[in-house]
mmCIF file of C-alpha atoms and ligand atoms in Angstrom:
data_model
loop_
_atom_site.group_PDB
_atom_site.id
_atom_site.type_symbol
_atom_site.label_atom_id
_atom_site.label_comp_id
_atom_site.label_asym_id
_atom_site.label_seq_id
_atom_site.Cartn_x
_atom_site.Cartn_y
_atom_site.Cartn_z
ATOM 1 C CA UNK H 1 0.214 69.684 169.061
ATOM 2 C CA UNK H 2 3.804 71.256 168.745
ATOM 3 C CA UNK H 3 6.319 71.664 165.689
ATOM 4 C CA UNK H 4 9.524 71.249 166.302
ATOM 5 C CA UNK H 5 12.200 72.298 164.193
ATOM 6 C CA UNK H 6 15.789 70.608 163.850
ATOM 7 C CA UNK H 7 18.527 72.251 161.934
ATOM 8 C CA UNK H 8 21.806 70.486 161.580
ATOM 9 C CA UNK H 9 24.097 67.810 160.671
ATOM 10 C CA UNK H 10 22.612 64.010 158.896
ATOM 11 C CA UNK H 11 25.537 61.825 158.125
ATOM 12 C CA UNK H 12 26.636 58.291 158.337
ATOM 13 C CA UNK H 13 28.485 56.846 161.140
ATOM 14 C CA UNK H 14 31.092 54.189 160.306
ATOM 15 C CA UNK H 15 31.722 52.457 163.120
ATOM 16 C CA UNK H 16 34.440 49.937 164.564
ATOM 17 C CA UNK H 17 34.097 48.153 167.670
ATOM 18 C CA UNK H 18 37.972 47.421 168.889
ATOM 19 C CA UNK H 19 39.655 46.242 171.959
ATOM 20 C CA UNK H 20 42.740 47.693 170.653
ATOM 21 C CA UNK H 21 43.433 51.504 170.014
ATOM 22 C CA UNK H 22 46.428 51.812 166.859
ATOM 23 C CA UNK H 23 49.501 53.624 168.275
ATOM 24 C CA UNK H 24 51.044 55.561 165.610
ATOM 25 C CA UNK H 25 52.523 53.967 162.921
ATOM 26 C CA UNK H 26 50.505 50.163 163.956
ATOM 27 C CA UNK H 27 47.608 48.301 162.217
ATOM 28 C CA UNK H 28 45.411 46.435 164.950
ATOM 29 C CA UNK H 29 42.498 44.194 164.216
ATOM 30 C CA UNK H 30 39.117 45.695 165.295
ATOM 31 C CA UNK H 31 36.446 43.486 166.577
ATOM 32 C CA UNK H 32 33.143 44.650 164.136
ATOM 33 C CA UNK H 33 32.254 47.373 161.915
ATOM 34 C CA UNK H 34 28.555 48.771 161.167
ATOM 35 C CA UNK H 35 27.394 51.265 159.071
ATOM 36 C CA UNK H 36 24.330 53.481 161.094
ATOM 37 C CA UNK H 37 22.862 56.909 160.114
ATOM 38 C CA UNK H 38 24.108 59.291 162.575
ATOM 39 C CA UNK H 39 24.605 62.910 162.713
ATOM 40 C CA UNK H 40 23.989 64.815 166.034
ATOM 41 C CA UNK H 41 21.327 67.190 164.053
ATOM 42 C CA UNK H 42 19.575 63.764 162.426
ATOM 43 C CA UNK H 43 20.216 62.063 165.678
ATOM 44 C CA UNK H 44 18.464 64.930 167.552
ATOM 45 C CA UNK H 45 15.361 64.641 164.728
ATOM 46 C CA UNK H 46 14.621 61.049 165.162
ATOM 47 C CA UNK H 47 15.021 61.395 168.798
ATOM 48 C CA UNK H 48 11.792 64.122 168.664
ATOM 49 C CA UNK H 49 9.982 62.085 165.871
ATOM 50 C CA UNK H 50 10.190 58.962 168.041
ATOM 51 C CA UNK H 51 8.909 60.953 171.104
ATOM 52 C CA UNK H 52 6.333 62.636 169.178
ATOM 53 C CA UNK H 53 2.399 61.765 169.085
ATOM 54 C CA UNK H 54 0.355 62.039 165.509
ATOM 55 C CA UNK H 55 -0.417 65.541 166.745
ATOM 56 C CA UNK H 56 2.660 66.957 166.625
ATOM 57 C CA UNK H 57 5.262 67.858 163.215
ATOM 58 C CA UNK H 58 8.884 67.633 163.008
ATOM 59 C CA UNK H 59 10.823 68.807 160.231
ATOM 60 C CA UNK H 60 14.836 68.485 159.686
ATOM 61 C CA UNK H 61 16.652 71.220 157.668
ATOM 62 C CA UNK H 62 19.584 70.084 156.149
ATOM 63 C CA UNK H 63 21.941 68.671 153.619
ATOM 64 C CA UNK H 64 22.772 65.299 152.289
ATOM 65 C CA UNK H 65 25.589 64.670 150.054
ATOM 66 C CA UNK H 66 24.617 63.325 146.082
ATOM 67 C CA UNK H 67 26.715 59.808 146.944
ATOM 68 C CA UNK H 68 24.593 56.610 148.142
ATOM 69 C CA UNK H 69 24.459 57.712 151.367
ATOM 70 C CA UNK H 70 22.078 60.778 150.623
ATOM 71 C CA UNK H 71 19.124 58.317 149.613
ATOM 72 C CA UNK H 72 19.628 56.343 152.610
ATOM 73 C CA UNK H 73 19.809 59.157 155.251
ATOM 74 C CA UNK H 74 16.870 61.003 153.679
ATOM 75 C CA UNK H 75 14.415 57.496 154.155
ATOM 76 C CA UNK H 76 15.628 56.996 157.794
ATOM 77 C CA UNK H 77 14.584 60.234 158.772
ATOM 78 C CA UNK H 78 11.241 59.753 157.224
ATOM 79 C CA UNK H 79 10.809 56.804 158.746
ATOM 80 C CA UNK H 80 11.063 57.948 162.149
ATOM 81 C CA UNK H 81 8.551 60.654 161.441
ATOM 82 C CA UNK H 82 10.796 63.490 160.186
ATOM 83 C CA UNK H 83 9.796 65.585 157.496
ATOM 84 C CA UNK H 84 12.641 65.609 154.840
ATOM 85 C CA UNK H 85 11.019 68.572 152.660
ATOM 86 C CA UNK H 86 13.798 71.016 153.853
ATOM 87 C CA UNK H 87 16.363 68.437 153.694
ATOM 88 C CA UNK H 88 18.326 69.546 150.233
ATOM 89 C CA UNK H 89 20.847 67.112 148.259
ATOM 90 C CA UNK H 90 24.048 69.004 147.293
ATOM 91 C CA UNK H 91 27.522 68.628 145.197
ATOM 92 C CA UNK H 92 29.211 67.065 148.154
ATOM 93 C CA UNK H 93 29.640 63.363 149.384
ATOM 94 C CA UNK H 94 27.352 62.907 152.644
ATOM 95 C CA UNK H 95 28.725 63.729 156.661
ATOM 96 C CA UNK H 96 30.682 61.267 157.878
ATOM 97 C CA UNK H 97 31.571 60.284 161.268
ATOM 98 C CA UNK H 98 34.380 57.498 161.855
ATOM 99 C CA UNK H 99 33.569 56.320 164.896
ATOM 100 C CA UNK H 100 35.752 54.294 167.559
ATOM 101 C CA UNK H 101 34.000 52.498 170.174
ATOM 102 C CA UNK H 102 36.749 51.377 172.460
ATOM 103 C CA UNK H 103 35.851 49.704 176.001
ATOM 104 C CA UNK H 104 32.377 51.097 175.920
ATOM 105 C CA UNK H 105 33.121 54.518 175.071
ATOM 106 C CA UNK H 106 33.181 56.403 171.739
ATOM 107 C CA UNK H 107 36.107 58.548 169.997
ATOM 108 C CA UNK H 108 34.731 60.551 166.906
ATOM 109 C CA UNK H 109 35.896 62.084 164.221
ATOM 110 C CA UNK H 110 33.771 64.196 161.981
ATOM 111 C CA UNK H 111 33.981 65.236 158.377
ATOM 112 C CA UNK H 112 30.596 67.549 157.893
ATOM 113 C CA UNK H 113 31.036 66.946 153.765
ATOM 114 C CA UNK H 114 27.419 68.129 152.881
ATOM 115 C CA UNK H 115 26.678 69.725 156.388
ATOM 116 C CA UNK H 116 29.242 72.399 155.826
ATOM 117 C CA UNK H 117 27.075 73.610 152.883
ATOM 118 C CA UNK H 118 24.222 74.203 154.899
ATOM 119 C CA UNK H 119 23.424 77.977 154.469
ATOM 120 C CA UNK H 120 21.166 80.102 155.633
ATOM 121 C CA UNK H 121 21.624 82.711 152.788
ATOM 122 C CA UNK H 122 20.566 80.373 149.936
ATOM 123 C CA UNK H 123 16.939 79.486 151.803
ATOM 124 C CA UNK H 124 13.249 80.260 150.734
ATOM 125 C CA UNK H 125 10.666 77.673 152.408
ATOM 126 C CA UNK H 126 13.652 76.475 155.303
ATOM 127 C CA UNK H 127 12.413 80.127 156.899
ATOM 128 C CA UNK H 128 9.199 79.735 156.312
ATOM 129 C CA UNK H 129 8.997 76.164 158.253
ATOM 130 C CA UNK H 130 10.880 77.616 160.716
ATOM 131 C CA UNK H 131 8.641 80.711 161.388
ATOM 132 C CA UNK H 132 5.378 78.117 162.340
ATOM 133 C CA UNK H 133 7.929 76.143 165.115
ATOM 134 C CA UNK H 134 7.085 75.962 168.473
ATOM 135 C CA UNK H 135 10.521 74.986 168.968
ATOM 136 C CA UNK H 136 13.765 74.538 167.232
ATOM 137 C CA UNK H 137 16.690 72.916 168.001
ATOM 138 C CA UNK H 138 20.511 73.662 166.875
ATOM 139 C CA UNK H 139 24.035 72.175 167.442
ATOM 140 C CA UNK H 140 27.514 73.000 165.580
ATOM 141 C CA UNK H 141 28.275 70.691 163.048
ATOM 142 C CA UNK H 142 26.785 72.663 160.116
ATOM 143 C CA UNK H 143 28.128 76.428 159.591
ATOM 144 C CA UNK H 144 28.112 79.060 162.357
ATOM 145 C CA UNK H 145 27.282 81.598 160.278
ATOM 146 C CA UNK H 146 24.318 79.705 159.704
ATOM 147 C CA UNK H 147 23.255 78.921 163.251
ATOM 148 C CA UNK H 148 23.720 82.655 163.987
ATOM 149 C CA UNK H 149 21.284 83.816 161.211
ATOM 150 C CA UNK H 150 19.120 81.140 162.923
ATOM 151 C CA UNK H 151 19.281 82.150 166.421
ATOM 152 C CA UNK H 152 18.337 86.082 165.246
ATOM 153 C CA UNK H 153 15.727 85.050 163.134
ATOM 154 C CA UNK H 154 14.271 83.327 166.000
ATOM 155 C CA UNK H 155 15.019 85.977 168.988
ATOM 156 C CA UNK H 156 13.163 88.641 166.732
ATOM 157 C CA UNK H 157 9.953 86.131 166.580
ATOM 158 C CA UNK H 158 10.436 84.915 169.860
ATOM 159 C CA UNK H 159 10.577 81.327 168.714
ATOM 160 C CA UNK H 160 12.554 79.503 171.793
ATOM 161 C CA UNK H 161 15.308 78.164 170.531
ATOM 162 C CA UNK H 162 17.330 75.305 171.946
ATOM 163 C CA UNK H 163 20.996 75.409 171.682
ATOM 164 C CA UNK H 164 23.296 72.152 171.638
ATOM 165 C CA UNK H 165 26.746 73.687 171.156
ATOM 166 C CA UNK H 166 28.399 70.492 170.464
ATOM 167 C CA UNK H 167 30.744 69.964 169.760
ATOM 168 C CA UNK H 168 31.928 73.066 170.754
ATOM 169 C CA UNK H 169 33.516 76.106 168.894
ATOM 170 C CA UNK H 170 35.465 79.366 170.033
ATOM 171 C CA UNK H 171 32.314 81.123 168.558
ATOM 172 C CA UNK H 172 29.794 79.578 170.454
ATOM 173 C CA UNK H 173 29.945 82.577 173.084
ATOM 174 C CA UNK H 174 27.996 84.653 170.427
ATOM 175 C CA UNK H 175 24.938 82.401 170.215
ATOM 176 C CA UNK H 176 24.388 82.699 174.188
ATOM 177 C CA UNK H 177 22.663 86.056 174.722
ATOM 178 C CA UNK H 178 20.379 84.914 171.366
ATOM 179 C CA UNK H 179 18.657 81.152 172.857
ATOM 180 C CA UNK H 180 16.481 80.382 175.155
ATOM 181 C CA UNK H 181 18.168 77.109 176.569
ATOM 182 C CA UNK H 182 21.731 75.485 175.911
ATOM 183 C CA UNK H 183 22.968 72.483 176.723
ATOM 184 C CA UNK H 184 26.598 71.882 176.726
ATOM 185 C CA UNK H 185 28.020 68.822 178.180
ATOM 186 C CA UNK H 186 30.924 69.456 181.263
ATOM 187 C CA UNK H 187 33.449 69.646 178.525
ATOM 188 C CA UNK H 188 31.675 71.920 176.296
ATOM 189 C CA UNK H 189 30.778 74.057 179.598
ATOM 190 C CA UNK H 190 34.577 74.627 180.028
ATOM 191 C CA UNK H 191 35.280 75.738 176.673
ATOM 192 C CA UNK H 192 32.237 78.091 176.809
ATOM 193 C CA UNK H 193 33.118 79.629 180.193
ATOM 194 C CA UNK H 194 36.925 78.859 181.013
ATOM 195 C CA UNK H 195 38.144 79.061 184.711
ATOM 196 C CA UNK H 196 34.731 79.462 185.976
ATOM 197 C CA UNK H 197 33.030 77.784 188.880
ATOM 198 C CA UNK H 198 29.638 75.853 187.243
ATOM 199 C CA UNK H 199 27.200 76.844 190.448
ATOM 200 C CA UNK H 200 28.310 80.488 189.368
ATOM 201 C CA UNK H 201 27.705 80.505 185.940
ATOM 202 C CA UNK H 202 24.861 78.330 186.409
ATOM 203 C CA UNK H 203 23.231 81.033 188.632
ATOM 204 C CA UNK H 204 23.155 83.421 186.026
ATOM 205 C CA UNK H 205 21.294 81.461 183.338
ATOM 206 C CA UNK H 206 18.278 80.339 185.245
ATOM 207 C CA UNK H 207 16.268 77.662 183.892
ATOM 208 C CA UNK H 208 18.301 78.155 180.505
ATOM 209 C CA UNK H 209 21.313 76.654 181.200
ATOM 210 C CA UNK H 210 21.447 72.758 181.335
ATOM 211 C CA UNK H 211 24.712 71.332 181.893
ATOM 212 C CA UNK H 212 25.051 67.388 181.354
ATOM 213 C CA UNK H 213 27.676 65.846 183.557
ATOM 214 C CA UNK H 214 27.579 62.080 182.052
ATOM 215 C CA UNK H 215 26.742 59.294 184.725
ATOM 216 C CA UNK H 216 26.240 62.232 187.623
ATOM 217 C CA UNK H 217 22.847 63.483 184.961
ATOM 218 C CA UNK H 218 22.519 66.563 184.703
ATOM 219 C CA UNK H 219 22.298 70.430 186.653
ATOM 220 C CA UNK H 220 20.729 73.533 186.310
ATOM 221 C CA UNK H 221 19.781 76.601 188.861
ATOM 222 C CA UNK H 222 15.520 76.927 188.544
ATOM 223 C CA UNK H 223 15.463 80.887 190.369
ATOM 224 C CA UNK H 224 16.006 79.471 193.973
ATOM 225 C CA UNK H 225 18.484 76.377 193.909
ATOM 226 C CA UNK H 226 20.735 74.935 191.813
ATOM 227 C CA UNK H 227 19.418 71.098 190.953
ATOM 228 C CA UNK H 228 20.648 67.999 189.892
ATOM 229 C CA UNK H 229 18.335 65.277 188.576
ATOM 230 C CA UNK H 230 20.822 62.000 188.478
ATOM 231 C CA UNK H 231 21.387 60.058 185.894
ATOM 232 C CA UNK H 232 19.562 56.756 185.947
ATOM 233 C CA UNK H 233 22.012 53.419 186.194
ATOM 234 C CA UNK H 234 21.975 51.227 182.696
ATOM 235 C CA UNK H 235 23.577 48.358 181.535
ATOM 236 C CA UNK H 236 25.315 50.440 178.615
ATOM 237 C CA UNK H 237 25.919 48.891 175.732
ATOM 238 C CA UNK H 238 26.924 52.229 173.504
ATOM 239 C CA UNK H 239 26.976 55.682 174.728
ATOM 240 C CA UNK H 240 27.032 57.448 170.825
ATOM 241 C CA UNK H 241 23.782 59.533 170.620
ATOM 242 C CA UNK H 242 22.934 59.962 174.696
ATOM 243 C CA UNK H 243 23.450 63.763 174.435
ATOM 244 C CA UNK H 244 21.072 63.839 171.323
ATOM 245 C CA UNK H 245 18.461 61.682 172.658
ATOM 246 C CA UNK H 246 18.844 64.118 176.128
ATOM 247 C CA UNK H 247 18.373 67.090 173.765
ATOM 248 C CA UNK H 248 15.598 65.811 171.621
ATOM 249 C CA UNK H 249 13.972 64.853 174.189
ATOM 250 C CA UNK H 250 14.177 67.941 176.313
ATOM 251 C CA UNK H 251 13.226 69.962 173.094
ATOM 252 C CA UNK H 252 10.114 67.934 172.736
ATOM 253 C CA UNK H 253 9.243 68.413 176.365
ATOM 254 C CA UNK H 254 9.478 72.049 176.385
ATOM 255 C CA UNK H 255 7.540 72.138 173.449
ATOM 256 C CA UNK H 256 4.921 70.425 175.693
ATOM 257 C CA UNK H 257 4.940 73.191 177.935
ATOM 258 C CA UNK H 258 6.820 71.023 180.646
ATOM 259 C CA UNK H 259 8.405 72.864 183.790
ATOM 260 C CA UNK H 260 12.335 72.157 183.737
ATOM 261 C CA UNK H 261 12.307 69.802 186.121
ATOM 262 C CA UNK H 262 9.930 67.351 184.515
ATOM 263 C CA UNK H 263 11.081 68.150 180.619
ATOM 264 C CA UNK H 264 14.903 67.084 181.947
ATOM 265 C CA UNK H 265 13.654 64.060 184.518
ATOM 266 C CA UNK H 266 12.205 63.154 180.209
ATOM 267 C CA UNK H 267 14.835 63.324 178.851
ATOM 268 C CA UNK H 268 16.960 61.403 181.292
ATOM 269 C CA UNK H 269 14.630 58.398 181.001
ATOM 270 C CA UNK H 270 14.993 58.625 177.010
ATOM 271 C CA UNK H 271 19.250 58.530 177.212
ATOM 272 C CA UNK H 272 18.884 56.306 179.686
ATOM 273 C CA UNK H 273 17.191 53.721 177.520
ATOM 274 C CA UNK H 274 18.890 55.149 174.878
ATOM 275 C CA UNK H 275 22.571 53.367 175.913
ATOM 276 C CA UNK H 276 21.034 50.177 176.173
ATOM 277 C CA UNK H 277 21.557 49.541 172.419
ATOM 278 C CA UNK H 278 24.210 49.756 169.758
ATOM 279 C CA UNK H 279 24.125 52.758 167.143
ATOM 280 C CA UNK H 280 23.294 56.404 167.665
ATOM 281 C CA UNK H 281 19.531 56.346 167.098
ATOM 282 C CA UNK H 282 19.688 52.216 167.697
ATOM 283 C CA UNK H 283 18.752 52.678 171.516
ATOM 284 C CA UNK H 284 16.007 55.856 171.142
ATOM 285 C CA UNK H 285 12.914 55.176 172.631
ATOM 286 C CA UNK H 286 9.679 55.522 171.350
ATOM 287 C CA UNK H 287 6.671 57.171 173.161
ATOM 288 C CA UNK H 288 5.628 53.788 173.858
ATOM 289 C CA UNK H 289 8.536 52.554 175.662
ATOM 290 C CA UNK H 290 8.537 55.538 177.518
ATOM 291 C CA UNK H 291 4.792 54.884 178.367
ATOM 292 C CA UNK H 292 6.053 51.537 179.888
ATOM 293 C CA UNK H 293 8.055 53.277 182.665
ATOM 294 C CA UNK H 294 6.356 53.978 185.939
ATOM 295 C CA UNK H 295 8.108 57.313 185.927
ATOM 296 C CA UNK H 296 5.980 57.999 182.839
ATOM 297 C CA UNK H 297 2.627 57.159 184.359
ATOM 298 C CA UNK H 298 3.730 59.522 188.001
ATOM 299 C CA UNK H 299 4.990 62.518 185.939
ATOM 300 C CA UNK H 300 4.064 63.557 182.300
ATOM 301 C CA UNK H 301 1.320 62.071 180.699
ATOM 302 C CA UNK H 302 1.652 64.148 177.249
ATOM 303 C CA UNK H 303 0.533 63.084 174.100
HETATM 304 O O1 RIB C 1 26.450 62.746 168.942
HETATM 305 C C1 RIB C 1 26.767 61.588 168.229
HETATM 306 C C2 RIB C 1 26.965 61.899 166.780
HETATM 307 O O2 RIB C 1 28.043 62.775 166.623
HETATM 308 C C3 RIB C 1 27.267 60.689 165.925
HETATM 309 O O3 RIB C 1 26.090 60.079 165.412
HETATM 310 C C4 RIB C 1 28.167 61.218 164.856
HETATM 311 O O4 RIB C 1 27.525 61.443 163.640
HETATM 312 C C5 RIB C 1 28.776 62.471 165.467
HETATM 313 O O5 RIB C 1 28.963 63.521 164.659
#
């Protein structure tokens, strides 16, 4: 049994599917619009809950927004086996993401609404859940102030701590002495470490730093080498949500007690599958689907 522990953003995506981008100034006609929960800390969450087995407890800490959305995002979550008893409505409208999906790939932009109120200094039980976790998981769309008091709280306990600094932030560089793992994507990985050669930097965060490089998969250095384990080829249908269903799934898998090789060859079969479907959390895979993989069978076995 684990408990895992995600703290972060739960908002609504509104998306449109367009084959034309507006130029400034121009009104195009888009193709479809849906409305999907969303939110790479939610995201994250429903990727672990789907993963997880009866044994194991995941909880979200968070905020909704007191608008129609809040109701809405608060019942997904439970339905995908996330405990919502940390998840706190507050004076704001909900996160929103407008999302443009644009010859198969996504543009975003984010208004955090109720995720910027997410603070650490106005908890009670949020520290208490988070003391019992096996694991927890952070990204940066809810405070930084609040991810640091996080990431000390946990270092002191040693709780491992899994750090998605997406997207990224000039501050980010604080939180990297205080995680066990983080997992920027190659664009995140410049920000964090301009002008310097990945193998380098890789080499001095072994088996802690994981670097995704899209359709390549992803790298990290275990003591001895540096490794890639490759992306697996899809039929993509939507790429919004990969990274989170990588990260939830890696979280899950360490929480498992997986070696990083194995937790990361995980969590490239769950993106993988992931893509295949429309909507952030759309395309996550159950346990069950996982199960159906031969790669399943030859490699992890967990409940
Ligand atoms: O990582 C994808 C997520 O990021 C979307 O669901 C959207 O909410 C954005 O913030």
């Amino acid at each position: 049994m684990s408990k895992i522990v995600i703290i972060g953003s739960i908002s609504m995506d509104l998306v449109m599917e367009t084959d034309r981008i507006a130029e400034e100034g121009q009104t195009v006609f888009g193709r479809k619009f849906s409305m999907v929960p969303g939110g790479k800390g939610a995201n994250q969450a429903v990727a672990v809950g789907r993963l997880s087995s009866n044994k194991d407890k995941v909880s979200m800490i968070g905020a909704v927004g007191n608008d129609s959305f809040g109701p809405i995002l608060g019942q997904n979550l439970q339905e995908n086996k996330v405990s919502i008893e940390n998840v706190g409505t507050v004076p704001e409208s909900s996160g929103i993401a407008q999302i443009t999906i644009y010859q198969q790939d996504n543009r975003i932009i984010y208004c955090p609404g109720a995720n910027g109120l997410v603070d650490s200094e106005k908890w009670s039980t949020e520290w208490s859940t988070i003391a019992e976790a096996d694991m927890v998981v952070l990204q940066n769309e809810i405070p930084h102030q609040t991810n640091l008091a996080i990431a000390r709280f946990c270092q002191d306990r040693q709780i491992k701590l899994l750090y998605n600094p997406a997207p990224s932030r000039a501050s980010d560089k604080e939180m990297l002495e205080l995680v066990d793992y983080i997992t920027p994507n190659h664009h995140e990985f410049k920000e964090l470490f301009p002008n310097r050669e990945l193998e380098e930097v890789l080499r001095e965060f072994p088996n802690r730093l994981i670097v995704t490089l899209g359709t390549k998969g992803s790298t990290y250095y275990n003591g001895e080498k540096v490794q890639l384990i490759p992306a697996i080829k899809a039929q993509v249908v939507d790429t919004t949500g990969a990274g989170d269903t990588f990260n939830g799934a890696l979280a899950l898998a360490l929480a498992h007690q997986l070696e990083m090789g194995k937790a990361l060859a995980f969590a490239t079969l769950a993106s993988h599958l992931s893509v295949q479907k429309f909507g952030a959390q759309g395309g996550m895979p159950s346990l069950e689907e996982m199960k159906g993989h031969q790669a399943y069978e030859e490699n992890w076995h967990f409940e």
